PDB file of C-alpha atoms in Angstrom:
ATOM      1  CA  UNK A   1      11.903  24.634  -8.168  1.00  0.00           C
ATOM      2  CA  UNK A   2      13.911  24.892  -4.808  1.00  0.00           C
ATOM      3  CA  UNK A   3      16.503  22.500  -6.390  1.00  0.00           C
ATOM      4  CA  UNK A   4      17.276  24.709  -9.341  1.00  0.00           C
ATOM      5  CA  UNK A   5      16.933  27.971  -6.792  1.00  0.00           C
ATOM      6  CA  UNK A   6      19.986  26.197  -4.807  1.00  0.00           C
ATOM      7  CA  UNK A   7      22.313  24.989  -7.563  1.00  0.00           C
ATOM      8  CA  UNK A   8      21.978  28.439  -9.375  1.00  0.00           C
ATOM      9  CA  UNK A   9      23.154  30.200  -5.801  1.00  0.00           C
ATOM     10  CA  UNK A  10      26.326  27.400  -5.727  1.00  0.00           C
ATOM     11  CA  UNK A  11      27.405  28.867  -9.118  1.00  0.00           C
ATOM     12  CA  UNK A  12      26.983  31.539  -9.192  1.00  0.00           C
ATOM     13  CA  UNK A  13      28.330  34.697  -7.444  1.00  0.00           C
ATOM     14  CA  UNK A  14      27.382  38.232  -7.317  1.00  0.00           C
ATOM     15  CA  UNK A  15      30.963  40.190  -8.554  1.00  0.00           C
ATOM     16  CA  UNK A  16      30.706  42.577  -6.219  1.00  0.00           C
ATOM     17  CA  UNK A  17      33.959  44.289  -7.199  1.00  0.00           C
ATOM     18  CA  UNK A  18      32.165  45.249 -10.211  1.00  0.00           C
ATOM     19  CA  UNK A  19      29.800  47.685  -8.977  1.00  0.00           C
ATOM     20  CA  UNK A  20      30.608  51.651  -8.232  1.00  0.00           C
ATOM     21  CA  UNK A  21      31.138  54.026 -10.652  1.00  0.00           C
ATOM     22  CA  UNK A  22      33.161  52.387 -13.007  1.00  0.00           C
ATOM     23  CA  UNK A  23      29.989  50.095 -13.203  1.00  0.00           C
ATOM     24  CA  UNK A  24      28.667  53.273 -15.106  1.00  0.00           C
ATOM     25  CA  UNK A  25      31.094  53.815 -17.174  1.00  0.00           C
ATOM     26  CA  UNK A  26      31.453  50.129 -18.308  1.00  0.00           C
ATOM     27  CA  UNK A  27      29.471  47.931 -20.504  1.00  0.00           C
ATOM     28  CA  UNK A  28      26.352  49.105 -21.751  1.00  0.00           C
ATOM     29  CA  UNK A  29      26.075  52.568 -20.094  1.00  0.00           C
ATOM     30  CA  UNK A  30      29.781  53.254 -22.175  1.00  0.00           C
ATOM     31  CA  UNK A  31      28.054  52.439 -25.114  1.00  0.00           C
ATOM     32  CA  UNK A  32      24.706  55.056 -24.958  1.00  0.00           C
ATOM     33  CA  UNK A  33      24.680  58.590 -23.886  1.00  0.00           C
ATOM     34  CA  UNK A  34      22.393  59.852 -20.588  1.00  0.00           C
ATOM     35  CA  UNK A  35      21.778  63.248 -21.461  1.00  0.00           C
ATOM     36  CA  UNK A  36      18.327  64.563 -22.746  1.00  0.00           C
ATOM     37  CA  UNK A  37      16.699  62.850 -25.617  1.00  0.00           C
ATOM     38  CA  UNK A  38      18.824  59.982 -24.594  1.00  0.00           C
ATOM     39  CA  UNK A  39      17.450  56.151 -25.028  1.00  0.00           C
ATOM     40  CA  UNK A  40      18.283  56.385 -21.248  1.00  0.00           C
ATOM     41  CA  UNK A  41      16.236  59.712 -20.980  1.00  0.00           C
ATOM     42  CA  UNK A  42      13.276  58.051 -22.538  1.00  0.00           C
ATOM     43  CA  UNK A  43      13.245  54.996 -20.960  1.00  0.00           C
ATOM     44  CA  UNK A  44      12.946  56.521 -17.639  1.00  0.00           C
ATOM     45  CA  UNK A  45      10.149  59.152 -18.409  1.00  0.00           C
ATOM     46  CA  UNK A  46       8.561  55.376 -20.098  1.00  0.00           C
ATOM     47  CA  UNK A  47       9.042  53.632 -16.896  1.00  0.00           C
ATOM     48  CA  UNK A  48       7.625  56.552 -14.677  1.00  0.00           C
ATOM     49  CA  UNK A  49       4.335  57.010 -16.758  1.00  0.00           C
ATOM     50  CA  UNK A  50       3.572  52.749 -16.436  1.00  0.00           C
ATOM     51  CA  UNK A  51       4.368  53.230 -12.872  1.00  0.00           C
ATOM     52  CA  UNK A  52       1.888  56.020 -12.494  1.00  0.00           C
ATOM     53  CA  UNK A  53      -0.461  54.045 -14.648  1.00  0.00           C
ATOM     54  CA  UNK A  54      -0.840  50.699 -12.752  1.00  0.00           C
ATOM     55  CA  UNK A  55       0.472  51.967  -9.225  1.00  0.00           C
ATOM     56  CA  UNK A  56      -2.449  51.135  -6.870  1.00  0.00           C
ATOM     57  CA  UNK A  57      -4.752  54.490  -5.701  1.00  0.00           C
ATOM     58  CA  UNK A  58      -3.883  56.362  -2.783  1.00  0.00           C
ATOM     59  CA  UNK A  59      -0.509  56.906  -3.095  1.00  0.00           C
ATOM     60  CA  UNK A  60       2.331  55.688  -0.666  1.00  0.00           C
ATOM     61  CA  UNK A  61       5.923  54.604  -0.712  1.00  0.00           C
ATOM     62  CA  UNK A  62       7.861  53.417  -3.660  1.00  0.00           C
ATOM     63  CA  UNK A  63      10.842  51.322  -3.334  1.00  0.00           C
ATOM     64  CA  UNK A  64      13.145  50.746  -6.913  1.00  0.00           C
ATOM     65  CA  UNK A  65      16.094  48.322  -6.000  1.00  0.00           C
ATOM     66  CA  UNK A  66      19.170  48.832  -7.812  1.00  0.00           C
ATOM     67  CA  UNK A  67      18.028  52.510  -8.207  1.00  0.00           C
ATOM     68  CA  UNK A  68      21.469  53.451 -10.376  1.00  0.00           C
ATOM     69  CA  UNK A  69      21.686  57.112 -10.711  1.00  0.00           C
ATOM     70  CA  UNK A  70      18.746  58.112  -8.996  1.00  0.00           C
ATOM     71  CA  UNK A  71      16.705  59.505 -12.257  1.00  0.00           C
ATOM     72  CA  UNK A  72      13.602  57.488 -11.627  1.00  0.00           C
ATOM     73  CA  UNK A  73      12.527  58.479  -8.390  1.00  0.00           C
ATOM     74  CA  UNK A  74      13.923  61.998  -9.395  1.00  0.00           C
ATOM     75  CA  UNK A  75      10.457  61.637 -11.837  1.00  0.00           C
ATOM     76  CA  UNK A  76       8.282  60.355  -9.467  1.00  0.00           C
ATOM     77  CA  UNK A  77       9.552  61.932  -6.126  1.00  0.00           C
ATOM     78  CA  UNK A  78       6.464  64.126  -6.248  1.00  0.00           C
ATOM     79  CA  UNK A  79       4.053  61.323  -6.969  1.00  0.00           C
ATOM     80  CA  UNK A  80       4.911  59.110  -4.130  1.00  0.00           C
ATOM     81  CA  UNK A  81       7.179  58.452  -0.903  1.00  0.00           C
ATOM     82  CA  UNK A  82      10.330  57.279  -2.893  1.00  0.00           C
ATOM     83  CA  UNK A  83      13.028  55.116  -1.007  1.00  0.00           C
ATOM     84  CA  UNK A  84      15.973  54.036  -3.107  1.00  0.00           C
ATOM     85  CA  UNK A  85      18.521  50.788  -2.438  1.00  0.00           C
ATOM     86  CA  UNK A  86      21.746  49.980  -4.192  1.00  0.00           C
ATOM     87  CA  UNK A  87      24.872  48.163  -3.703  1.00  0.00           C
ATOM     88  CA  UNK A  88      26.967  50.961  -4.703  1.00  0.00           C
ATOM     89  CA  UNK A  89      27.726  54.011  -2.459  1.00  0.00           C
ATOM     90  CA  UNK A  90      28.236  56.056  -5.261  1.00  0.00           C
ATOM     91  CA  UNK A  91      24.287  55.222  -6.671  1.00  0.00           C
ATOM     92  CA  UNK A  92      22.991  56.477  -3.061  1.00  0.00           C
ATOM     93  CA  UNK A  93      25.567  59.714  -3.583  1.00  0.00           C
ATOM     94  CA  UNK A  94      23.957  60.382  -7.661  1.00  0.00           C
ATOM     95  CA  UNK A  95      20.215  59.630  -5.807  1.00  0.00           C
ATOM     96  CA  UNK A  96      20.409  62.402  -3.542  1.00  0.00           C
ATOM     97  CA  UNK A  97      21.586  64.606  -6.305  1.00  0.00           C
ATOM     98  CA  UNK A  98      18.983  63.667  -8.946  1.00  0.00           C
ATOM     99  CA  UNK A  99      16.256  62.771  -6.451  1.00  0.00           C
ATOM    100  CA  UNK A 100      16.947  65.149  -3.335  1.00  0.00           C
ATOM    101  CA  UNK A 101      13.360  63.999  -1.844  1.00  0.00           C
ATOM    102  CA  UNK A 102      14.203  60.369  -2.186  1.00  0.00           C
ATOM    103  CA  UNK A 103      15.582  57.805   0.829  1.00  0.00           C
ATOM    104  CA  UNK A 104      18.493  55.870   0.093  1.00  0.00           C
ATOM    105  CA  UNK A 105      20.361  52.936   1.625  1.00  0.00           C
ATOM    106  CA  UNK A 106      23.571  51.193   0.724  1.00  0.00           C
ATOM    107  CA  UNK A 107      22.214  47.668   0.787  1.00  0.00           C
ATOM    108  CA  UNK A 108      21.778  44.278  -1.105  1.00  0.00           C
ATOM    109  CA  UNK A 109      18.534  43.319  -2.662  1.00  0.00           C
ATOM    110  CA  UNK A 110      19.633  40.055  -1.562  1.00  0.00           C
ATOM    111  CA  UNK A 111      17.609  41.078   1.868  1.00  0.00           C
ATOM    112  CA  UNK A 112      14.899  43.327   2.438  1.00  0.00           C
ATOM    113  CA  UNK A 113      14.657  42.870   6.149  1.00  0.00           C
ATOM    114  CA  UNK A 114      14.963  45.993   7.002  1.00  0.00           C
ATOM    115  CA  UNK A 115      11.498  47.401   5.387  1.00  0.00           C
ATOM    116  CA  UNK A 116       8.098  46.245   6.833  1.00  0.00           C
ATOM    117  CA  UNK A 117       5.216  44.051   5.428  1.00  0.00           C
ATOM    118  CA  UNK A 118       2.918  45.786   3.041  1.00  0.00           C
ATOM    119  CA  UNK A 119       5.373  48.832   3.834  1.00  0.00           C
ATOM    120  CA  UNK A 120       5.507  49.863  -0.087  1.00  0.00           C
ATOM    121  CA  UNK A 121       2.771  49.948  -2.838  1.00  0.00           C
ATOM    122  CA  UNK A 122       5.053  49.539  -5.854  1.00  0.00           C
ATOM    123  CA  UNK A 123       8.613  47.993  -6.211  1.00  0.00           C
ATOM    124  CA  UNK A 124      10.572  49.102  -9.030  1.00  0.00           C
ATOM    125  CA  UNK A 125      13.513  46.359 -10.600  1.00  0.00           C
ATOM    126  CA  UNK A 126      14.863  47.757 -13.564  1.00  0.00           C
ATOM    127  CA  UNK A 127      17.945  45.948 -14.988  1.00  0.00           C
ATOM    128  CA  UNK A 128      18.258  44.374 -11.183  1.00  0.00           C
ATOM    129  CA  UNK A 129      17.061  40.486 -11.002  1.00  0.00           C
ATOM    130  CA  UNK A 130      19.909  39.486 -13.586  1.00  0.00           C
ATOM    131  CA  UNK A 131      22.287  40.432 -10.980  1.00  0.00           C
ATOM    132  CA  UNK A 132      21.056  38.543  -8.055  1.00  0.00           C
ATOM    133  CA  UNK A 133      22.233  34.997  -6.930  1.00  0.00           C
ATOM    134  CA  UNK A 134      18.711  34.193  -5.687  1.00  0.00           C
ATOM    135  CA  UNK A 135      15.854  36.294  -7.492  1.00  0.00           C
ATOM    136  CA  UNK A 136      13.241  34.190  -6.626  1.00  0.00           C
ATOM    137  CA  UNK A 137      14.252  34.627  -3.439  1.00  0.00           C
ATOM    138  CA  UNK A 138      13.944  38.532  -3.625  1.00  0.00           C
ATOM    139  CA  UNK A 139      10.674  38.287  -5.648  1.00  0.00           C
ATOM    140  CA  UNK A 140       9.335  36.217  -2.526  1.00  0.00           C
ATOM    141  CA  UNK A 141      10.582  39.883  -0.184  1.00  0.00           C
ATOM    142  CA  UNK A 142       8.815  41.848  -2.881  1.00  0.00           C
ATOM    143  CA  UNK A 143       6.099  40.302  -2.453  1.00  0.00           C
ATOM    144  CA  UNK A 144       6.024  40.791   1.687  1.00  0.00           C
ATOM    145  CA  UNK A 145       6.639  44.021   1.723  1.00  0.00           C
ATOM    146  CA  UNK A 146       3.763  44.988  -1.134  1.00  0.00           C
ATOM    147  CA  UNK A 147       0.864  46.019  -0.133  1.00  0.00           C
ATOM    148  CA  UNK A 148      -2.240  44.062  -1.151  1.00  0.00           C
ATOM    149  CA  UNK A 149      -2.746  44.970  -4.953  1.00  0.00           C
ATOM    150  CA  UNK A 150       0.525  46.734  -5.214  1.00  0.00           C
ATOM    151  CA  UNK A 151       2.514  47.023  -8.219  1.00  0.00           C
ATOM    152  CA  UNK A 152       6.301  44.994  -8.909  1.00  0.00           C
ATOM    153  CA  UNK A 153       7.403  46.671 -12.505  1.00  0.00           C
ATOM    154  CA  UNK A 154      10.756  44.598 -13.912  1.00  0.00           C
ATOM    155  CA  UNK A 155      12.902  44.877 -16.728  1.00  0.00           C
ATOM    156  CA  UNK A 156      15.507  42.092 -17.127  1.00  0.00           C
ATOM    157  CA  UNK A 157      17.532  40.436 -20.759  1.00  0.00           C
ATOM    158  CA  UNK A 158      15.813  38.384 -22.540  1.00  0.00           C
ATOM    159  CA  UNK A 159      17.781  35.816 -23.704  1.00  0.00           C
ATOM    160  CA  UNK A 160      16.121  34.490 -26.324  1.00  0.00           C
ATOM    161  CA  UNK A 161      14.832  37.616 -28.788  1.00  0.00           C
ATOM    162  CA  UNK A 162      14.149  37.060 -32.065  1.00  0.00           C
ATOM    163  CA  UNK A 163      17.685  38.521 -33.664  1.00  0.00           C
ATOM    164  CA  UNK A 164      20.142  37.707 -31.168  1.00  0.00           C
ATOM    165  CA  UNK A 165      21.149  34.292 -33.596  1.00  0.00           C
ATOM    166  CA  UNK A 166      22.482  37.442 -35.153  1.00  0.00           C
ATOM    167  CA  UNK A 167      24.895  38.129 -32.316  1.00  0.00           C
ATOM    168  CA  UNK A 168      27.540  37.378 -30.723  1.00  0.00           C
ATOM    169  CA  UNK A 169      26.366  35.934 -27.711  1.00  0.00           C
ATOM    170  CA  UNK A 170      29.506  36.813 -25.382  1.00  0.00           C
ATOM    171  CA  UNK A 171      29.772  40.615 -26.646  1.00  0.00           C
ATOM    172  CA  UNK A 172      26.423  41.477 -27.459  1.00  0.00           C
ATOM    173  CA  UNK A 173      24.517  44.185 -24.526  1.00  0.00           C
ATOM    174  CA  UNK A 174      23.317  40.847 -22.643  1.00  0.00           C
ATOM    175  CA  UNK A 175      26.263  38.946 -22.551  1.00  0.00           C
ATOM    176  CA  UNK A 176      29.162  41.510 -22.508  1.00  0.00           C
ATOM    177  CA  UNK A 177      28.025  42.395 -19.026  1.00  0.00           C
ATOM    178  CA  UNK A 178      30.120  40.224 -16.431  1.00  0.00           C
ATOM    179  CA  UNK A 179      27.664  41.094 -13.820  1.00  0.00           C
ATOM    180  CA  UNK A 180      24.523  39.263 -15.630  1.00  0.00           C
ATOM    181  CA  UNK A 181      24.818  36.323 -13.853  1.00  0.00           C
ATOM    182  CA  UNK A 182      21.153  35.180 -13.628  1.00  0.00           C
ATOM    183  CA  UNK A 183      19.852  36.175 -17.484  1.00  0.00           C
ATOM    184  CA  UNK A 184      16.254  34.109 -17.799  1.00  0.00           C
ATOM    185  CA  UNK A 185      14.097  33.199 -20.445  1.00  0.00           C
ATOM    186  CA  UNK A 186      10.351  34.598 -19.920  1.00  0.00           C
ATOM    187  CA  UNK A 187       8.775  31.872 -18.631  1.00  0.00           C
ATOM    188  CA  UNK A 188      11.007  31.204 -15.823  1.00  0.00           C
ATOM    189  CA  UNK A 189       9.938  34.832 -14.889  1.00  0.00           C
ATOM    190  CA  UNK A 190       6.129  34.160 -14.752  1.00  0.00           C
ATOM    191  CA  UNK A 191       6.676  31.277 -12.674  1.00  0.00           C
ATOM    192  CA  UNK A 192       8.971  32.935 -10.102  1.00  0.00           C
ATOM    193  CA  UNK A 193       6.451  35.784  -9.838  1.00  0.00           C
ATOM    194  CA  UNK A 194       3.609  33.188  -9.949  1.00  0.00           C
ATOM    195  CA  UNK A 195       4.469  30.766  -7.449  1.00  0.00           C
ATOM    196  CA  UNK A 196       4.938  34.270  -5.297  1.00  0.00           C
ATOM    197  CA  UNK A 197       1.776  35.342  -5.507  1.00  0.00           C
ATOM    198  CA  UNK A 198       1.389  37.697  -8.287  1.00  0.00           C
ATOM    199  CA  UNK A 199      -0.604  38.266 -11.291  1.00  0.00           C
ATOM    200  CA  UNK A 200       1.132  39.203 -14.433  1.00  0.00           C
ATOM    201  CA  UNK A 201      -0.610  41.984 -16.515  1.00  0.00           C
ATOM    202  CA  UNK A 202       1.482  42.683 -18.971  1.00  0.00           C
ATOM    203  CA  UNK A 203       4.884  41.200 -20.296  1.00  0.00           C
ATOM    204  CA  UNK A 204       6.541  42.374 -23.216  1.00  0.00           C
ATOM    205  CA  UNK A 205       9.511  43.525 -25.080  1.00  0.00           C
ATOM    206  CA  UNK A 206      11.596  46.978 -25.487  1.00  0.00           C
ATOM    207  CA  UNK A 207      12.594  46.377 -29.062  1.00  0.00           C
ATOM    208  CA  UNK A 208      15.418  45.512 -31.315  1.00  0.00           C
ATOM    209  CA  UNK A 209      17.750  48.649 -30.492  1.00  0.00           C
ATOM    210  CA  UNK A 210      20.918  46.461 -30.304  1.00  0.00           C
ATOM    211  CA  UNK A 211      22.380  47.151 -33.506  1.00  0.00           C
ATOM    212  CA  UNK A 212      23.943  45.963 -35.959  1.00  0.00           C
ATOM    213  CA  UNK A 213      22.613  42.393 -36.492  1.00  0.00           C
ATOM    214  CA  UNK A 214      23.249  42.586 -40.252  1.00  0.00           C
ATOM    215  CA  UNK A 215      26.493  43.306 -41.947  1.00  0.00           C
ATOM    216  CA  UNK A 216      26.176  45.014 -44.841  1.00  0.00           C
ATOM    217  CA  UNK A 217      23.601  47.443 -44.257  1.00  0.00           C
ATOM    218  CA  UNK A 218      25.048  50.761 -41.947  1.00  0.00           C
ATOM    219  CA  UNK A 219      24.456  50.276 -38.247  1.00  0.00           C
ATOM    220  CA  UNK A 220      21.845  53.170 -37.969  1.00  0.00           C
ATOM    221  CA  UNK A 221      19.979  52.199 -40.986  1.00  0.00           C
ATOM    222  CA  UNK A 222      19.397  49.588 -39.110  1.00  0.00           C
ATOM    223  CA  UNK A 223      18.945  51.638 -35.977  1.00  0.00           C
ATOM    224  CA  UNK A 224      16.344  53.578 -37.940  1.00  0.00           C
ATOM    225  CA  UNK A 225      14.312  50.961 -38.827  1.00  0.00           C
ATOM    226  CA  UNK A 226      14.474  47.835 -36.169  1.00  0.00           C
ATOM    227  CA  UNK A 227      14.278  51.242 -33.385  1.00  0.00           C
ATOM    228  CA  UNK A 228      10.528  52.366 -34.804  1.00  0.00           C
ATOM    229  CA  UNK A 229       8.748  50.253 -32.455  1.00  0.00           C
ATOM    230  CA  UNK A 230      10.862  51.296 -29.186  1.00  0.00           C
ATOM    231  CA  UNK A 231      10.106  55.068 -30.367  1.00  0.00           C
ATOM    232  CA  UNK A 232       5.788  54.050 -30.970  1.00  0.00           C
ATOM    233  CA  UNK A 233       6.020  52.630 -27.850  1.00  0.00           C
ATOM    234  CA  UNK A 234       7.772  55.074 -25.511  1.00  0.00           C
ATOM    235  CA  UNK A 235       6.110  57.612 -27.048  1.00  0.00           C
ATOM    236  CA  UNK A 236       2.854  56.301 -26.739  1.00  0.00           C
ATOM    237  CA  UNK A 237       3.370  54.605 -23.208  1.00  0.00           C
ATOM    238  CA  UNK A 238       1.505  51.340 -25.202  1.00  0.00           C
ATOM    239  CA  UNK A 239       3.323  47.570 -24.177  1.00  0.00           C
ATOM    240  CA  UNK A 240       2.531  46.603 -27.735  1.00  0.00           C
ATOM    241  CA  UNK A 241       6.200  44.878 -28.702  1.00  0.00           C
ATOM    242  CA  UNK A 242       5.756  41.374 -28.258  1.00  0.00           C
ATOM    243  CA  UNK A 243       8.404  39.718 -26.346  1.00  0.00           C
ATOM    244  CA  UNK A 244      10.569  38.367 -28.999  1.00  0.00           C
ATOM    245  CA  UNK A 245      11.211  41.629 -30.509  1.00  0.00           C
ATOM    246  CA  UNK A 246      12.405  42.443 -26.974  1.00  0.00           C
ATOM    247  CA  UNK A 247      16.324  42.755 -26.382  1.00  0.00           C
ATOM    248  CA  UNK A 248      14.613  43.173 -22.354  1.00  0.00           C
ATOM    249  CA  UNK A 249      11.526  42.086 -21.464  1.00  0.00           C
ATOM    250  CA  UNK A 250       9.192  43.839 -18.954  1.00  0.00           C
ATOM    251  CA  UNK A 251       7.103  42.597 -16.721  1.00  0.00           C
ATOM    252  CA  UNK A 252       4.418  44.418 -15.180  1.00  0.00           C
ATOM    253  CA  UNK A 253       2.898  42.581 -12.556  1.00  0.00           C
ATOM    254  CA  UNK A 254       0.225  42.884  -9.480  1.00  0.00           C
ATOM    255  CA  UNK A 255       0.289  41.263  -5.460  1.00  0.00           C
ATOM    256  CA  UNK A 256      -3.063  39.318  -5.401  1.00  0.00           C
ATOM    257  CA  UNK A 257      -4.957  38.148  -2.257  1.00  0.00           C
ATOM    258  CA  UNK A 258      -4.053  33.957  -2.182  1.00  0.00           C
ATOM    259  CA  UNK A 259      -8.138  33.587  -2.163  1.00  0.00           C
ATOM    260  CA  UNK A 260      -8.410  34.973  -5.160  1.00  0.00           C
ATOM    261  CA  UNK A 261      -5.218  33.257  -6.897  1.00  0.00           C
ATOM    262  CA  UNK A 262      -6.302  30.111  -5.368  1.00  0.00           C
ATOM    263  CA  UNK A 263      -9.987  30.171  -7.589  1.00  0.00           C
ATOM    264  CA  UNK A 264      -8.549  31.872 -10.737  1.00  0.00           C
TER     265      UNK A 264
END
């Protein structure tokens, strides 16, 4: 595994130059609106009731890496100690206006030296890994500075959903992003977070929302249909999709003692 970890990092680099706001007003975020009742508006109240759901009792700090414009801990700033970290100045600047209570640093995920062992007890990654040279690496920091049965909640492309032989695989919303430079099937997922020490409770997909696959049928007919299970499931806060009706996967996993992964 370290010999695929080190010829991934020779080939590939993290285009830094891409990051700032034009990052979010480029790509995918140009293609969806933000405001209420967005996809965008949902997904974050979604990701903010699993995090409440699985976070470990008792409170404490939250950390989300590559926190974007700051809506996330804006949700949960009154739930737990939130602390913020992107690349982009101009992600710190939208965090203090959409999360005023939250921390934030200008730093890489690249290295988490800066925060303590057990410091945090929950992680947040959404749409973050696929940008990183080395995310095993990172997963490894996660995992340091979790607390014992804290929580690491991902979201990451999934390369290998059920329509994308549909697609265009250079313009579609995985692959017209310049700055995915470390897209991963699912099982290369479980392993990284396996071989660092955590237990996977639930991996699954966000739905087929990447319309149109189909020609001849109107782009939100098909939206109408192929988006019914994102909508059951948001609204719901279920992980029923399976992963290959997943244009992202998700991956909610759990730091576990090494006694008790050892005699699983």
């Amino acid at each position: 595994m370290s010999e695929q970890k080190s010829t991934t990092n020779a080939v590939k680099e993290v285009p830094v130059h891409e990051y700032g706001q034009h990052y979010f007003e480029s790509y995918n975020y140009a293609d969806r609106p933000l405001g209420r009742f967005s996809m965008y508006w949902f997904a974050r109240r979604y990701y903010a009731a699993l995090v409440r759901r699985y976070a470990p009792p008792g409170g404490g700090k939250l950390l989300e890496m590559g926190c974007g414009l700051g809506h996330l801990l804006g949700l949960l700033e009154d739930d737990l100690a939130c602390v913020g970290i992107d690349i982009a100045e101009y992600s710190i600047e939208q965090l203090h206006v959409n999360a005023p209570k939250a921390q934030g640093y200008v730093m890489d995920a690249d290295d988490l030296s800066r925060f303590g062992d057990g410091e945090f007890s929950v992680v947040v990654a959404l749409h973050l890994v696929e940008h990183l040279a080395d995310p095993a690496g990172t997963i490894a920091q996660v995992n340091r500075i979790l607390r014992q049965d804290g929580l690491f909640l991902f979201a990451t492309p999934n390369p290998g959903y059920s329509l994308r032989r549909f697609k265009d695989p250079q313009t579609d919303a995985i692959g017209k992003d310049p700055t995915h430079i470390n897209v991963q099937p699912p099982d290369q997922w479980r392993a990284w977070c396996a071989e660092n020490n955590f237990q996977m409770l639930q991996h699954f997909g966000d739905g087929l929302w990447d319309v149109p696959y189909f020609p001849v049928i109107p782009k939100m007919a098909q939206f109408a249909v192929l988006g019914i299970p994102s909508l059951a499931q948001v609204v719901t806060r279920t992980t029923m999709i399976p992963l290959s009706m997943g244009v992202n996967q998700v991956g909610i996993a759990r730091k576990v003692a090494e006694t008790r992964r050892s005699s699983a």
